[in-house]
Structures are given as structure tokens and as C-alpha cells.
Amino acid sequence: MSLDRRAGGCFCARWKGGEAEYGRVVQAVPGIALRLSAPLGPLQSMGVCAVLTFEFVPVGTVTQVRLRYVVGANFGMDPRAHAPAVDAVLQ
């Protein structure tokens, strides 16, 4: 897996016999935030809009990383049905 941390950069994986783009960087502010357009896991084939944001927040002498994943779509079904699979990908 690789992540090119600049606007337009690829969050990708390559393996023998294949490759995949998991997301594309849409905003990169070093030390502040990294945001990707990234329909992960089962969402990749559903034509959804999914935004994955990492915020870097100084807390005393350490930096806290906050993750936010927002998905919007017309699923045609209860989107909670896909939540466990998407959570597993994020973990």
C-alpha cells in the first residue's frame, strides 16, 4: 500500500497480479489535516461519495489523530447493512 500525500495523490495498493486505488487525496495541509475521496470496501462498487478525513490535533506533548468518515448516497437499502464491513476496512 502507498499514499502520495499531495492533492491528487493516490492511496493505492499493488500486488502480484493486480492493483487497486482506494482513494484520492483532495486536501493536504501538513500537520493539520489530510482528506481523501475514498469509497472503501464494499462502497467502492456502489457509486457513493465518501470522504475520509484525518485531523492532527496537538494535545500537550503529543498529537491526536482524529478520523472522520462521511458517506453520502442513495443506497436503495438501509446503509447500516454495510457499516460492519466498512468499519472492518477502517480498522
CSV table of C-alpha atoms in Angstrom, one decimal:
chain,number,residue,atom,x,y,z
A,1,MET,CA,0.0,0.0,0.0
A,2,SER,CA,1.1,3.5,-0.6
A,3,LEU,CA,-0.2,7.0,-0.1
A,4,ASP,CA,1.0,10.0,-2.1
A,5,ARG,CA,0.2,12.8,0.4
A,6,ARG,CA,-0.4,15.7,-2.0
A,7,ALA,CA,-3.6,16.9,-3.8
A,8,GLY,CA,-4.4,14.3,-6.5
A,9,GLY,CA,-2.2,11.7,-4.8
A,10,CYS,CA,-3.1,8.1,-4.8
A,11,PHE,CA,-4.0,5.9,-1.8
A,12,CYS,CA,-3.2,2.6,-3.7
A,13,ALA,CA,-2.2,-1.0,-3.3
A,14,ARG,CA,-0.3,-3.2,-5.7
A,15,TRP,CA,0.3,-6.9,-5.5
A,16,LYS,CA,1.4,-9.6,-7.9
A,17,GLY,CA,-1.4,-9.9,-10.5
A,18,GLY,CA,-3.4,-6.7,-9.5
A,19,GLU,CA,-3.7,-3.3,-8.1
A,20,ALA,CA,-6.4,-1.0,-6.6
A,21,GLU,CA,-7.0,2.6,-6.0
A,22,TYR,CA,-8.7,3.0,-2.6
A,23,GLY,CA,-8.8,6.8,-2.6
A,24,ARG,CA,-7.5,10.1,-4.0
A,25,VAL,CA,-6.1,13.0,-1.9
A,26,VAL,CA,-8.3,16.1,-2.2
A,27,GLN,CA,-6.7,18.2,0.6
A,28,ALA,CA,-3.3,18.0,2.2
A,29,VAL,CA,-2.3,20.5,4.9
A,30,PRO,CA,0.8,19.1,6.7
A,31,GLY,CA,0.4,18.9,10.4
A,32,ILE,CA,-3.3,19.9,10.2
A,33,ALA,CA,-5.3,17.6,8.0
A,34,LEU,CA,-5.3,15.0,5.2
A,35,ARG,CA,-8.6,14.4,3.3
A,36,LEU,CA,-9.3,11.8,0.7
A,37,SER,CA,-12.2,10.9,-1.6
A,38,ALA,CA,-12.3,7.2,-0.6
A,39,PRO,CA,-15.2,4.8,-1.0
A,40,LEU,CA,-13.7,1.9,0.9
A,41,GLY,CA,-14.5,-1.8,1.0
A,42,PRO,CA,-18.0,-2.6,-0.3
A,43,LEU,CA,-18.7,1.0,-1.1
A,44,GLN,CA,-16.2,1.1,-3.9
A,45,SER,CA,-18.7,-0.6,-6.3
A,46,MET,CA,-21.7,1.4,-5.2
A,47,GLY,CA,-21.0,4.8,-6.8
A,48,VAL,CA,-21.1,6.6,-3.5
A,49,CYS,CA,-19.4,9.8,-2.4
A,50,ALA,CA,-17.2,9.1,0.6
A,51,VAL,CA,-14.8,11.5,2.3
A,52,LEU,CA,-12.1,10.2,4.8
A,53,THR,CA,-10.5,12.9,6.9
A,54,PHE,CA,-7.6,12.7,9.3
A,55,GLU,CA,-7.2,15.7,11.6
A,56,PHE,CA,-3.9,16.2,13.5
A,57,VAL,CA,-4.6,17.9,16.8
A,58,PRO,CA,-1.8,18.9,19.3
A,59,VAL,CA,-2.7,17.7,22.8
A,60,GLY,CA,0.1,18.6,25.2
A,61,THR,CA,3.3,17.0,24.0
A,62,VAL,CA,1.6,14.5,21.6
A,63,THR,CA,-0.6,14.8,18.5
A,64,GLN,CA,-4.0,13.2,18.5
A,65,VAL,CA,-5.2,11.9,15.1
A,66,ARG,CA,-9.0,12.2,14.6
A,67,LEU,CA,-10.6,10.2,11.9
A,68,ARG,CA,-13.9,11.1,10.3
A,69,TYR,CA,-15.6,9.1,7.5
A,70,VAL,CA,-18.7,10.6,5.8
A,71,VAL,CA,-20.6,8.7,3.1
A,72,GLY,CA,-23.5,10.0,1.1
A,73,ALA,CA,-25.5,8.0,-1.4
A,74,ASN,CA,-28.9,6.7,-2.5
A,75,PHE,CA,-28.3,3.2,-1.3
A,76,GLY,CA,-31.7,1.8,-2.1
A,77,MET,CA,-31.5,0.0,1.2
A,78,ASP,CA,-30.6,0.6,4.8
A,79,PRO,CA,-26.9,1.8,4.7
A,80,ARG,CA,-26.4,0.4,8.2
A,81,ALA,CA,-26.2,-3.0,6.5
A,82,HIS,CA,-22.8,-2.1,5.1
A,83,ALA,CA,-21.5,-0.5,8.3
A,84,PRO,CA,-19.8,-3.6,9.8
A,85,ALA,CA,-17.8,-4.2,6.6
A,86,VAL,CA,-16.8,-0.6,6.2
A,87,ASP,CA,-15.8,-0.4,9.9
A,88,ALA,CA,-13.6,-3.5,9.4
A,89,VAL,CA,-11.8,-1.8,6.5
A,90,LEU,CA,-11.2,1.4,8.6
A,91,GLN,CA,-9.8,-0.7,11.4
